[in-house]
Amino acid sequence: MSGPRTPSRTPYPVPSFLVSTRTSEAGPAQDTGTVVCAVRGLTKTYPAARGRRGAPSAPAVRATDDVRLDIRRGEIFGLLGPNGAGKSTLVRQLTGLLRPDAGTVEILGHDIVRHPDRAARLLAYLGQESTALDELTVSLAAETTGRLRGLPLKDARAERDAVIEELGLGPIAARPLKKISGGQRRLACFAAALVGERPLLVLDEPTTGMDPVARRAVWAAVDRRRAERGTTVLLVTHNVIEAETVLDRVAVVDRGRVIACDTPAGLKQQVASEVRVELVWREAAPTGLAEVDALREHAVEAGRRWSLRLAPDEARTAVATLTGGPAFDHLDDFSLATPSLEDVYLALGGSRSDVKGLVKA
Amino acid sequence: MVGERGVGASSSARTADGALAPAARLLPSLAAVYRAQLSRARVARIPLLFVATFQSVGIMVLMRGVVDRGSSEAQSVVAGSAVLVVAFVALNLLAQYFGQLRAAGGLDHYATLPVPPASVVLGAAGAYASFTVPGTLVTGVVGCVMFDLPLGHLWVLAAVIPLAGAALSGLGAALGLLAPRPELATLLGQLGMSAALLLGVLPADRMPEVVRFARDLLPSTYGVEAFARTFGHHPNWPDVLLDLGVCGAVGVASLAVATWAYRRAAVR
């Protein structure tokens, strides 16, 4: 039986595969001021659904609520929020897949609400679904997508070969997407999104299920396009670590609204006066103890794991009380850390139950 | 300021001008979709193509006990069984494919590419019609041998398969894309195939008036009739052409409906 481990000062160790390979640290946007995608007053409500037999009726949901965004040329702009926050619905309106109820979307001078068909000629979209490509081989999926993006056969094949080489997909190029792992399939779909160059890449959770090598390949490919061609990236993610490490700017989305938009560092500044306390109990939390019950009100609970945001002196007191009293025997591990974007989400009014939808891996 | 609402003098969007990339043209993208769909056969479709062929051959074996060799009934049984392969694959399987693609969000992939809707629909329909070629040929040859029918005019399948294929795959695609749920698309596809089976294989002379009317409405009927007519010693070619013409016209109409249905399903 060992006692609690030494408190860690690092919030979360950032794995190397998440560190951007970008060469220039000059600034977030390479061409500040040039707006590639402008969104104003975007609103979308899903009407109330009548209940079927056995299923309750669902009320109307405002999936996008008066959203305003400016995405600048050459930046990696993120939409961060838990699952169900409305990120994908927002992105579907930017790509012309879904018609908003109100508001405007302008991409590179084109009105996407009025001309949704133009989106396909301005941007490449990687959605969450691969159904359309599942039975094709990796190589044919990339080639066909390139041809449907308007490339002549020769160019489509040349780009296909280049992208497969770049992303290290060579060994599985001849296998159908259906027969490879989820992470490999995601990488193959990403490859298809890159064939037939577009100035704007819209990527909806591109790295889901990927191993570190594949993630690194994705961010390297993104950075290369940005450095060489000024490609702009709109990234949807519910992964806090990914957001902190790869994004230039991030819009935090909660229940269809953008509740904040800044650089990750700028956002974290807003909660800089707070400390995050992570507690891991051996089994169940000893809720009979007064000092534990007092902390519970502030805690976001996930099984044995409690997470609290406290002022520095409160955090010190809490840790001293816990480690000096009977609660110590129930404690498996604890840590103090500087705040993350997850804390920003909570501080900005994001719901406590929804924050579990954010991932830290 | 970016990302905040109600701030800043200008609320109108101003973005840098960007040239539109060229859209994909109809024929090259049709060829790309066709080729991609054809390649799916290797992964997913071959067992089903066997099923389609065995089903038709099995029906002919059953009917062999009831129908005289070389009779006019035998002609409709063989022609009906051969066109049934087309109905199974082009109508039933394509309705299922588009139903599932739509339900799973797979249409997003095509909808975010600058590809004409007609290429997606025609490419898929063409590929499914092509899947039926081996099964229809095998059924035709086996049927002719079983029922003592002349093999000399089997070449007419070269017209029957694409025209009946166009009519039935257009219908299948439209059903798959219009059905609100994938299960319903599957159900409609199965029903369409059952109709093609019952109304196509059984000789029409003994059917009640209502059923005969339903038979006239089914596009596969005209493919069956055209094929059946060529088994005679002196086929009436103008009638064959007329039947094929009806198939072709229904094909154009149903593919146009399917293209409209695709457009409707792709942008919600």
PDB file of N, CA and C in Angstrom, chain A residues 34-38 40 52 66 68 70 72-73 92 95-99 106-110 118 120-122 125 129 131-133 135-136 140 143-145 147-150 157 176 198 249 258 261, chain B residues 1-5 7 10-24 28-29 31-33 35-36 39-40 43-44 101 104-106 108-115 181 266-268:
ATOM      1  N   THR A  34      -6.714  39.306 -42.937  1.00  0.00           N
ATOM      2  CA  THR A  34      -7.430  38.790 -44.090  1.00  0.00           C
ATOM      3  C   THR A  34      -8.401  37.718 -43.617  1.00  0.00           C
ATOM      4  N   VAL A  35      -9.662  38.044 -43.671  1.00  0.00           N
ATOM      5  CA  VAL A  35     -10.651  37.098 -43.182  1.00  0.00           C
ATOM      6  C   VAL A  35     -11.049  36.151 -44.317  1.00  0.00           C
ATOM      7  N   VAL A  36     -10.972  34.880 -44.044  1.00  0.00           N
ATOM      8  CA  VAL A  36     -11.313  33.867 -45.044  1.00  0.00           C
ATOM      9  C   VAL A  36     -12.775  33.462 -44.909  1.00  0.00           C
ATOM     10  N   CYS A  37     -13.221  33.376 -43.660  1.00  0.00           N
ATOM     11  CA  CYS A  37     -14.586  32.929 -43.406  1.00  0.00           C
ATOM     12  C   CYS A  37     -15.211  33.829 -42.349  1.00  0.00           C
ATOM     13  N   ALA A  38     -16.308  34.462 -42.716  1.00  0.00           N
ATOM     14  CA  ALA A  38     -16.982  35.365 -41.787  1.00  0.00           C
ATOM     15  C   ALA A  38     -18.411  34.875 -41.552  1.00  0.00           C
ATOM     16  N   ARG A  40     -22.013  35.654 -39.421  1.00  0.00           N
ATOM     17  CA  ARG A  40     -22.741  36.677 -38.661  1.00  0.00           C
ATOM     18  C   ARG A  40     -24.144  36.192 -38.313  1.00  0.00           C
ATOM     19  N   ARG A  52     -42.817   9.337 -30.979  1.00  0.00           N
ATOM     20  CA  ARG A  52     -43.368   8.112 -31.547  1.00  0.00           C
ATOM     21  C   ARG A  52     -43.852   7.243 -30.401  1.00  0.00           C
ATOM     22  N   ASP A  66     -27.135  32.530 -32.806  1.00  0.00           N
ATOM     23  CA  ASP A  66     -26.563  33.850 -33.070  1.00  0.00           C
ATOM     24  C   ASP A  66     -25.030  33.833 -33.047  1.00  0.00           C
ATOM     25  N   ARG A  68     -21.237  34.406 -34.234  1.00  0.00           N
ATOM     26  CA  ARG A  68     -20.432  35.336 -35.019  1.00  0.00           C
ATOM     27  C   ARG A  68     -18.985  34.883 -34.949  1.00  0.00           C
ATOM     28  N   ASP A  70     -14.924  35.153 -37.100  1.00  0.00           N
ATOM     29  CA  ASP A  70     -14.068  35.552 -38.218  1.00  0.00           C
ATOM     30  C   ASP A  70     -12.862  34.624 -38.214  1.00  0.00           C
ATOM     31  N   ARG A  72      -9.282  33.822 -39.929  1.00  0.00           N
ATOM     32  CA  ARG A  72      -8.318  34.548 -40.760  1.00  0.00           C
ATOM     33  C   ARG A  72      -7.458  33.589 -41.563  1.00  0.00           C
ATOM     34  N   ARG A  73      -6.915  34.147 -42.638  1.00  0.00           N
ATOM     35  CA  ARG A  73      -6.106  33.322 -43.541  1.00  0.00           C
ATOM     36  C   ARG A  73      -4.893  32.743 -42.817  1.00  0.00           C
ATOM     37  N   ARG A  92     -21.637  22.231 -40.403  1.00  0.00           N
ATOM     38  CA  ARG A  92     -22.453  21.806 -41.544  1.00  0.00           C
ATOM     39  C   ARG A  92     -23.103  22.999 -42.241  1.00  0.00           C
ATOM     40  N   THR A  95     -20.394  24.602 -44.455  1.00  0.00           N
ATOM     41  CA  THR A  95     -20.011  23.832 -45.637  1.00  0.00           C
ATOM     42  C   THR A  95     -21.168  23.688 -46.625  1.00  0.00           C
ATOM     43  N   GLY A  96     -22.270  24.376 -46.362  1.00  0.00           N
ATOM     44  CA  GLY A  96     -23.394  24.344 -47.298  1.00  0.00           C
ATOM     45  C   GLY A  96     -24.258  23.097 -47.181  1.00  0.00           C
ATOM     46  N   LEU A  97     -24.004  22.267 -46.165  1.00  0.00           N
ATOM     47  CA  LEU A  97     -24.779  21.024 -46.021  1.00  0.00           C
ATOM     48  C   LEU A  97     -26.117  21.263 -45.335  1.00  0.00           C
ATOM     49  N   LEU A  98     -26.166  22.326 -44.555  1.00  0.00           N
ATOM     50  CA  LEU A  98     -27.365  22.597 -43.767  1.00  0.00           C
ATOM     51  C   LEU A  98     -27.705  24.071 -43.941  1.00  0.00           C
ATOM     52  N   ARG A  99     -28.984  24.336 -44.183  1.00  0.00           N
ATOM     53  CA  ARG A  99     -29.399  25.707 -44.402  1.00  0.00           C
ATOM     54  C   ARG A  99     -29.729  26.359 -43.054  1.00  0.00           C
ATOM     55  N   GLU A 106     -19.958  33.939 -45.097  1.00  0.00           N
ATOM     56  CA  GLU A 106     -19.233  34.350 -46.291  1.00  0.00           C
ATOM     57  C   GLU A 106     -17.864  33.712 -46.276  1.00  0.00           C
ATOM     58  N   ILE A 107     -17.555  32.984 -47.334  1.00  0.00           N
ATOM     59  CA  ILE A 107     -16.235  32.351 -47.444  1.00  0.00           C
ATOM     60  C   ILE A 107     -15.559  32.877 -48.702  1.00  0.00           C
ATOM     61  N   LEU A 108     -14.409  33.519 -48.504  1.00  0.00           N
ATOM     62  CA  LEU A 108     -13.621  34.071 -49.613  1.00  0.00           C
ATOM     63  C   LEU A 108     -14.485  34.872 -50.590  1.00  0.00           C
ATOM     64  N   GLY A 109     -15.356  35.696 -50.037  1.00  0.00           N
ATOM     65  CA  GLY A 109     -16.156  36.580 -50.865  1.00  0.00           C
ATOM     66  C   GLY A 109     -17.434  35.972 -51.410  1.00  0.00           C
ATOM     67  N   HIS A 110     -17.719  34.727 -51.051  1.00  0.00           N
ATOM     68  CA  HIS A 110     -18.915  34.076 -51.582  1.00  0.00           C
ATOM     69  C   HIS A 110     -19.946  33.839 -50.474  1.00  0.00           C
ATOM     70  N   ARG A 118     -21.424  26.532 -53.798  1.00  0.00           N
ATOM     71  CA  ARG A 118     -20.064  27.067 -53.994  1.00  0.00           C
ATOM     72  C   ARG A 118     -19.091  26.574 -52.925  1.00  0.00           C
ATOM     73  N   ALA A 120     -18.334  23.703 -51.954  1.00  0.00           N
ATOM     74  CA  ALA A 120     -17.529  22.567 -52.402  1.00  0.00           C
ATOM     75  C   ALA A 120     -16.362  23.002 -53.278  1.00  0.00           C
ATOM     76  N   ARG A 121     -16.453  24.212 -53.838  1.00  0.00           N
ATOM     77  CA  ARG A 121     -15.381  24.687 -54.714  1.00  0.00           C
ATOM     78  C   ARG A 121     -14.411  25.596 -53.974  1.00  0.00           C
ATOM     79  N   LEU A 122     -14.692  25.832 -52.682  1.00  0.00           N
ATOM     80  CA  LEU A 122     -13.835  26.692 -51.879  1.00  0.00           C
ATOM     81  C   LEU A 122     -13.139  25.933 -50.758  1.00  0.00           C
ATOM     82  N   TYR A 125     -13.890  19.242 -46.972  1.00  0.00           N
ATOM     83  CA  TYR A 125     -14.542  18.912 -45.707  1.00  0.00           C
ATOM     84  C   TYR A 125     -14.266  17.464 -45.336  1.00  0.00           C
ATOM     85  N   GLU A 129     -18.297  10.872 -40.829  1.00  0.00           N
ATOM     86  CA  GLU A 129     -18.729   9.607 -41.414  1.00  0.00           C
ATOM     87  C   GLU A 129     -17.864   9.206 -42.598  1.00  0.00           C
ATOM     88  N   THR A 131     -18.931   6.438 -44.508  1.00  0.00           N
ATOM     89  CA  THR A 131     -19.771   5.439 -45.195  1.00  0.00           C
ATOM     90  C   THR A 131     -19.585   5.432 -46.707  1.00  0.00           C
ATOM     91  N   ALA A 132     -19.458   6.615 -47.298  1.00  0.00           N
ATOM     92  CA  ALA A 132     -19.397   6.682 -48.759  1.00  0.00           C
ATOM     93  C   ALA A 132     -18.116   6.042 -49.290  1.00  0.00           C
ATOM     94  N   LEU A 133     -17.073   5.977 -48.461  1.00  0.00           N
ATOM     95  CA  LEU A 133     -15.785   5.472 -48.931  1.00  0.00           C
ATOM     96  C   LEU A 133     -15.457   4.083 -48.396  1.00  0.00           C
ATOM     97  N   GLU A 135     -16.132   0.965 -48.681  1.00  0.00           N
ATOM     98  CA  GLU A 135     -15.837  -0.254 -49.428  1.00  0.00           C
ATOM     99  C   GLU A 135     -14.778  -0.040 -50.510  1.00  0.00           C
ATOM    100  N   LEU A 136     -14.247   1.188 -50.589  1.00  0.00           N
ATOM    101  CA  LEU A 136     -13.176   1.458 -51.559  1.00  0.00           C
ATOM    102  C   LEU A 136     -11.825   1.197 -50.905  1.00  0.00           C
ATOM    103  N   LEU A 140      -8.068   4.136 -53.983  1.00  0.00           N
ATOM    104  CA  LEU A 140      -9.181   4.534 -54.852  1.00  0.00           C
ATOM    105  C   LEU A 140     -10.057   5.607 -54.182  1.00  0.00           C
ATOM    106  N   GLU A 143      -8.208   8.809 -54.885  1.00  0.00           N
ATOM    107  CA  GLU A 143      -8.253   9.153 -56.307  1.00  0.00           C
ATOM    108  C   GLU A 143      -9.661   9.612 -56.714  1.00  0.00           C
ATOM    109  N   THR A 144     -10.674   8.848 -56.295  1.00  0.00           N
ATOM    110  CA  THR A 144     -12.047   9.187 -56.680  1.00  0.00           C
ATOM    111  C   THR A 144     -12.437  10.550 -56.111  1.00  0.00           C
ATOM    112  N   THR A 145     -12.079  10.785 -54.844  1.00  0.00           N
ATOM    113  CA  THR A 145     -12.411  12.074 -54.244  1.00  0.00           C
ATOM    114  C   THR A 145     -11.753  13.208 -55.020  1.00  0.00           C
ATOM    115  N   ARG A 147     -10.913  13.215 -58.179  1.00  0.00           N
ATOM    116  CA  ARG A 147     -11.601  13.395 -59.473  1.00  0.00           C
ATOM    117  C   ARG A 147     -12.916  14.122 -59.279  1.00  0.00           C
ATOM    118  N   LEU A 148     -13.621  13.789 -58.203  1.00  0.00           N
ATOM    119  CA  LEU A 148     -14.891  14.465 -57.950  1.00  0.00           C
ATOM    120  C   LEU A 148     -14.668  15.899 -57.473  1.00  0.00           C
ATOM    121  N   ARG A 149     -13.416  16.192 -57.080  1.00  0.00           N
ATOM    122  CA  ARG A 149     -13.103  17.579 -56.756  1.00  0.00           C
ATOM    123  C   ARG A 149     -12.662  18.327 -58.012  1.00  0.00           C
ATOM    124  N   GLY A 150     -12.800  17.689 -59.156  1.00  0.00           N
ATOM    125  CA  GLY A 150     -12.576  18.375 -60.423  1.00  0.00           C
ATOM    126  C   GLY A 150     -11.204  18.163 -61.039  1.00  0.00           C
ATOM    127  N   ARG A 157      -4.326  11.142 -59.821  1.00  0.00           N
ATOM    128  CA  ARG A 157      -3.443  10.031 -59.461  1.00  0.00           C
ATOM    129  C   ARG A 157      -2.129  10.529 -58.872  1.00  0.00           C
ATOM    130  N   PRO A 176      -9.268  -2.147 -48.544  1.00  0.00           N
ATOM    131  CA  PRO A 176     -10.517  -1.386 -48.407  1.00  0.00           C
ATOM    132  C   PRO A 176     -10.604  -0.741 -47.019  1.00  0.00           C
ATOM    133  N   ARG A 198      -7.552  22.866 -51.619  1.00  0.00           N
ATOM    134  CA  ARG A 198      -8.511  23.930 -51.324  1.00  0.00           C
ATOM    135  C   ARG A 198      -7.881  24.900 -50.324  1.00  0.00           C
ATOM    136  N   ARG A 249      -6.290  29.923 -32.614  1.00  0.00           N
ATOM    137  CA  ARG A 249      -7.377  30.546 -31.856  1.00  0.00           C
ATOM    138  C   ARG A 249      -8.484  29.525 -31.689  1.00  0.00           C
ATOM    139  N   VAL A 258     -21.323  30.666 -29.058  1.00  0.00           N
ATOM    140  CA  VAL A 258     -19.882  30.830 -28.878  1.00  0.00           C
ATOM    141  C   VAL A 258     -19.714  31.626 -27.597  1.00  0.00           C
ATOM    142  N   CYS A 261     -13.876  33.463 -27.460  1.00  0.00           N
ATOM    143  CA  CYS A 261     -13.049  33.240 -28.637  1.00  0.00           C
ATOM    144  C   CYS A 261     -11.748  34.001 -28.474  1.00  0.00           C
TER     145      CYS A 261
ATOM    146  N   MET B   1     -14.786  42.808 -32.420  1.00  0.00           N
ATOM    147  CA  MET B   1     -13.805  41.796 -32.026  1.00  0.00           C
ATOM    148  C   MET B   1     -14.320  40.425 -32.395  1.00  0.00           C
ATOM    149  N   VAL B   2     -13.432  39.651 -32.814  1.00  0.00           N
ATOM    150  CA  VAL B   2     -13.778  38.339 -33.328  1.00  0.00           C
ATOM    151  C   VAL B   2     -14.459  37.484 -32.269  1.00  0.00           C
ATOM    152  N   GLY B   3     -15.500  36.796 -32.675  1.00  0.00           N
ATOM    153  CA  GLY B   3     -16.113  35.820 -31.801  1.00  0.00           C
ATOM    154  C   GLY B   3     -17.039  36.432 -30.768  1.00  0.00           C
ATOM    155  N   GLU B   4     -17.112  37.745 -30.699  1.00  0.00           N
ATOM    156  CA  GLU B   4     -18.023  38.358 -29.757  1.00  0.00           C
ATOM    157  C   GLU B   4     -19.157  38.957 -30.533  1.00  0.00           C
ATOM    158  N   ARG B   5     -20.285  39.021 -29.858  1.00  0.00           N
ATOM    159  CA  ARG B   5     -21.455  39.505 -30.568  1.00  0.00           C
ATOM    160  C   ARG B   5     -21.743  40.959 -30.224  1.00  0.00           C
ATOM    161  N   VAL B   7     -20.428  43.658 -31.092  1.00  0.00           N
ATOM    162  CA  VAL B   7     -19.306  44.577 -30.961  1.00  0.00           C
ATOM    163  C   VAL B   7     -18.812  44.947 -32.358  1.00  0.00           C
ATOM    164  N   SER B  10     -18.964  47.436 -37.956  1.00  0.00           N
ATOM    165  CA  SER B  10     -19.515  46.739 -39.118  1.00  0.00           C
ATOM    166  C   SER B  10     -19.992  45.349 -38.725  1.00  0.00           C
ATOM    167  N   SER B  11     -21.216  45.053 -39.057  1.00  0.00           N
ATOM    168  CA  SER B  11     -21.692  43.695 -38.789  1.00  0.00           C
ATOM    169  C   SER B  11     -21.769  42.904 -40.085  1.00  0.00           C
ATOM    170  N   SER B  12     -21.478  43.580 -41.183  1.00  0.00           N
ATOM    171  CA  SER B  12     -21.533  42.852 -42.446  1.00  0.00           C
ATOM    172  C   SER B  12     -20.219  42.115 -42.647  1.00  0.00           C
ATOM    173  N   ALA B  13     -20.299  40.956 -43.269  1.00  0.00           N
ATOM    174  CA  ALA B  13     -19.108  40.144 -43.437  1.00  0.00           C
ATOM    175  C   ALA B  13     -18.288  40.668 -44.603  1.00  0.00           C
ATOM    176  N   ARG B  14     -16.963  40.739 -44.410  1.00  0.00           N
ATOM    177  CA  ARG B  14     -16.082  41.091 -45.524  1.00  0.00           C
ATOM    178  C   ARG B  14     -14.964  40.085 -45.543  1.00  0.00           C
ATOM    179  N   THR B  15     -14.897  39.293 -46.557  1.00  0.00           N
ATOM    180  CA  THR B  15     -13.823  38.313 -46.626  1.00  0.00           C
ATOM    181  C   THR B  15     -13.006  38.560 -47.884  1.00  0.00           C
ATOM    182  N   ALA B  16     -11.780  38.030 -47.848  1.00  0.00           N
ATOM    183  CA  ALA B  16     -10.917  38.148 -49.020  1.00  0.00           C
ATOM    184  C   ALA B  16     -11.566  37.427 -50.193  1.00  0.00           C
ATOM    185  N   ASP B  17     -11.356  37.958 -51.374  1.00  0.00           N
ATOM    186  CA  ASP B  17     -11.921  37.308 -52.539  1.00  0.00           C
ATOM    187  C   ASP B  17     -11.122  36.051 -52.867  1.00  0.00           C
ATOM    188  N   GLY B  18     -11.803  35.028 -53.213  1.00  0.00           N
ATOM    189  CA  GLY B  18     -11.125  33.791 -53.585  1.00  0.00           C
ATOM    190  C   GLY B  18     -11.769  33.217 -54.823  1.00  0.00           C
ATOM    191  N   ALA B  19     -10.918  32.725 -55.723  1.00  0.00           N
ATOM    192  CA  ALA B  19     -11.455  32.146 -56.949  1.00  0.00           C
ATOM    193  C   ALA B  19     -12.073  30.790 -56.639  1.00  0.00           C
ATOM    194  N   LEU B  20     -13.167  30.494 -57.311  1.00  0.00           N
ATOM    195  CA  LEU B  20     -13.793  29.189 -57.164  1.00  0.00           C
ATOM    196  C   LEU B  20     -12.977  28.167 -57.943  1.00  0.00           C
ATOM    197  N   ALA B  21     -12.692  27.036 -57.309  1.00  0.00           N
ATOM    198  CA  ALA B  21     -12.047  25.956 -58.040  1.00  0.00           C
ATOM    199  C   ALA B  21     -13.037  25.438 -59.079  1.00  0.00           C
ATOM    200  N   PRO B  22     -12.531  24.915 -60.193  1.00  0.00           N
ATOM    201  CA  PRO B  22     -13.476  24.418 -61.201  1.00  0.00           C
ATOM    202  C   PRO B  22     -14.306  23.274 -60.644  1.00  0.00           C
ATOM    203  N   ALA B  23     -15.570  23.203 -61.053  1.00  0.00           N
ATOM    204  CA  ALA B  23     -16.418  22.082 -60.653  1.00  0.00           C
ATOM    205  C   ALA B  23     -16.058  20.868 -61.502  1.00  0.00           C
ATOM    206  N   ALA B  24     -16.346  19.692 -60.974  1.00  0.00           N
ATOM    207  CA  ALA B  24     -16.113  18.471 -61.751  1.00  0.00           C
ATOM    208  C   ALA B  24     -17.142  18.404 -62.866  1.00  0.00           C
ATOM    209  N   PRO B  28     -16.548  12.973 -66.696  1.00  0.00           N
ATOM    210  CA  PRO B  28     -15.425  12.432 -65.908  1.00  0.00           C
ATOM    211  C   PRO B  28     -15.848  12.009 -64.501  1.00  0.00           C
ATOM    212  N   SER B  29     -16.744  12.811 -63.859  1.00  0.00           N
ATOM    213  CA  SER B  29     -17.111  12.423 -62.498  1.00  0.00           C
ATOM    214  C   SER B  29     -18.040  11.217 -62.514  1.00  0.00           C
ATOM    215  N   ALA B  31     -17.754   8.814 -64.638  1.00  0.00           N
ATOM    216  CA  ALA B  31     -16.829   7.686 -64.812  1.00  0.00           C
ATOM    217  C   ALA B  31     -16.155   7.348 -63.490  1.00  0.00           C
ATOM    218  N   ALA B  32     -15.783   8.371 -62.707  1.00  0.00           N
ATOM    219  CA  ALA B  32     -15.112   8.117 -61.428  1.00  0.00           C
ATOM    220  C   ALA B  32     -16.048   7.412 -60.455  1.00  0.00           C
ATOM    221  N   VAL B  33     -17.307   7.875 -60.376  1.00  0.00           N
ATOM    222  CA  VAL B  33     -18.272   7.235 -59.478  1.00  0.00           C
ATOM    223  C   VAL B  33     -18.533   5.802 -59.937  1.00  0.00           C
ATOM    224  N   ARG B  35     -16.611   3.785 -61.626  1.00  0.00           N
ATOM    225  CA  ARG B  35     -15.474   2.918 -61.359  1.00  0.00           C
ATOM    226  C   ARG B  35     -15.382   2.582 -59.866  1.00  0.00           C
ATOM    227  N   ALA B  36     -15.608   3.587 -59.023  1.00  0.00           N
ATOM    228  CA  ALA B  36     -15.550   3.350 -57.578  1.00  0.00           C
ATOM    229  C   ALA B  36     -16.643   2.365 -57.159  1.00  0.00           C
ATOM    230  N   SER B  39     -15.857  -1.152 -58.129  1.00  0.00           N
ATOM    231  CA  SER B  39     -14.837  -1.783 -57.294  1.00  0.00           C
ATOM    232  C   SER B  39     -15.443  -2.297 -55.990  1.00  0.00           C
ATOM    233  N   ARG B  40     -16.565  -1.701 -55.581  1.00  0.00           N
ATOM    234  CA  ARG B  40     -17.206  -2.172 -54.347  1.00  0.00           C
ATOM    235  C   ARG B  40     -17.696  -3.599 -54.513  1.00  0.00           C
ATOM    236  N   VAL B  43     -15.692  -6.246 -52.892  1.00  0.00           N
ATOM    237  CA  VAL B  43     -15.735  -6.328 -51.438  1.00  0.00           C
ATOM    238  C   VAL B  43     -17.089  -6.843 -50.958  1.00  0.00           C
ATOM    239  N   ALA B  44     -18.156  -6.305 -51.523  1.00  0.00           N
ATOM    240  CA  ALA B  44     -19.439  -6.476 -50.862  1.00  0.00           C
ATOM    241  C   ALA B  44     -20.508  -7.162 -51.686  1.00  0.00           C
ATOM    242  N   LEU B 101     -26.863   4.846 -47.200  1.00  0.00           N
ATOM    243  CA  LEU B 101     -25.914   5.946 -47.380  1.00  0.00           C
ATOM    244  C   LEU B 101     -26.511   7.248 -46.836  1.00  0.00           C
ATOM    245  N   ALA B 104     -26.790   7.128 -42.908  1.00  0.00           N
ATOM    246  CA  ALA B 104     -25.530   7.185 -42.173  1.00  0.00           C
ATOM    247  C   ALA B 104     -24.774   8.491 -42.424  1.00  0.00           C
ATOM    248  N   GLY B 105     -25.325   9.400 -43.204  1.00  0.00           N
ATOM    249  CA  GLY B 105     -24.629  10.659 -43.454  1.00  0.00           C
ATOM    250  C   GLY B 105     -23.590  10.551 -44.559  1.00  0.00           C
ATOM    251  N   GLY B 106     -23.593   9.447 -45.281  1.00  0.00           N
ATOM    252  CA  GLY B 106     -22.601   9.249 -46.338  1.00  0.00           C
ATOM    253  C   GLY B 106     -22.779  10.184 -47.522  1.00  0.00           C
ATOM    254  N   ASP B 108     -23.065  13.272 -47.342  1.00  0.00           N
ATOM    255  CA  ASP B 108     -22.270  14.481 -47.074  1.00  0.00           C
ATOM    256  C   ASP B 108     -20.990  14.482 -47.896  1.00  0.00           C
ATOM    257  N   HIS B 109     -20.408  13.296 -48.038  1.00  0.00           N
ATOM    258  CA  HIS B 109     -19.147  13.207 -48.773  1.00  0.00           C
ATOM    259  C   HIS B 109     -19.326  13.753 -50.194  1.00  0.00           C
ATOM    260  N   TYR B 110     -20.363  13.290 -50.875  1.00  0.00           N
ATOM    261  CA  TYR B 110     -20.610  13.755 -52.241  1.00  0.00           C
ATOM    262  C   TYR B 110     -21.093  15.197 -52.253  1.00  0.00           C
ATOM    263  N   ALA B 111     -21.900  15.562 -51.246  1.00  0.00           N
ATOM    264  CA  ALA B 111     -22.485  16.906 -51.237  1.00  0.00           C
ATOM    265  C   ALA B 111     -21.436  17.986 -50.998  1.00  0.00           C
ATOM    266  N   THR B 112     -20.272  17.623 -50.436  1.00  0.00           N
ATOM    267  CA  THR B 112     -19.236  18.628 -50.230  1.00  0.00           C
ATOM    268  C   THR B 112     -18.163  18.540 -51.313  1.00  0.00           C
ATOM    269  N   LEU B 113     -18.480  17.852 -52.395  1.00  0.00           N
ATOM    270  CA  LEU B 113     -17.600  17.834 -53.560  1.00  0.00           C
ATOM    271  C   LEU B 113     -18.357  18.495 -54.713  1.00  0.00           C
ATOM    272  N   PRO B 114     -17.633  19.223 -55.569  1.00  0.00           N
ATOM    273  CA  PRO B 114     -18.338  19.963 -56.630  1.00  0.00           C
ATOM    274  C   PRO B 114     -18.741  19.063 -57.793  1.00  0.00           C
ATOM    275  N   VAL B 115     -19.568  18.075 -57.504  1.00  0.00           N
ATOM    276  CA  VAL B 115     -19.890  17.060 -58.492  1.00  0.00           C
ATOM    277  C   VAL B 115     -21.375  17.168 -58.865  1.00  0.00           C
ATOM    278  N   ARG B 181     -36.737   6.510 -43.833  1.00  0.00           N
ATOM    279  CA  ARG B 181     -35.869   5.691 -42.997  1.00  0.00           C
ATOM    280  C   ARG B 181     -35.268   4.568 -43.826  1.00  0.00           C
ATOM    281  N   ALA B 266     -29.378  15.591 -50.240  1.00  0.00           N
ATOM    282  CA  ALA B 266     -28.007  16.021 -49.944  1.00  0.00           C
ATOM    283  C   ALA B 266     -27.973  17.307 -49.126  1.00  0.00           C
ATOM    284  N   VAL B 267     -28.852  18.231 -49.391  1.00  0.00           N
ATOM    285  CA  VAL B 267     -28.871  19.490 -48.630  1.00  0.00           C
ATOM    286  C   VAL B 267     -30.152  19.554 -47.823  1.00  0.00           C
ATOM    287  N   ARG B 268     -29.992  19.525 -46.510  1.00  0.00           N
ATOM    288  CA  ARG B 268     -31.174  19.541 -45.658  1.00  0.00           C
ATOM    289  C   ARG B 268     -31.297  20.868 -44.949  1.00  0.00           C
TER     290      ARG B 268
END
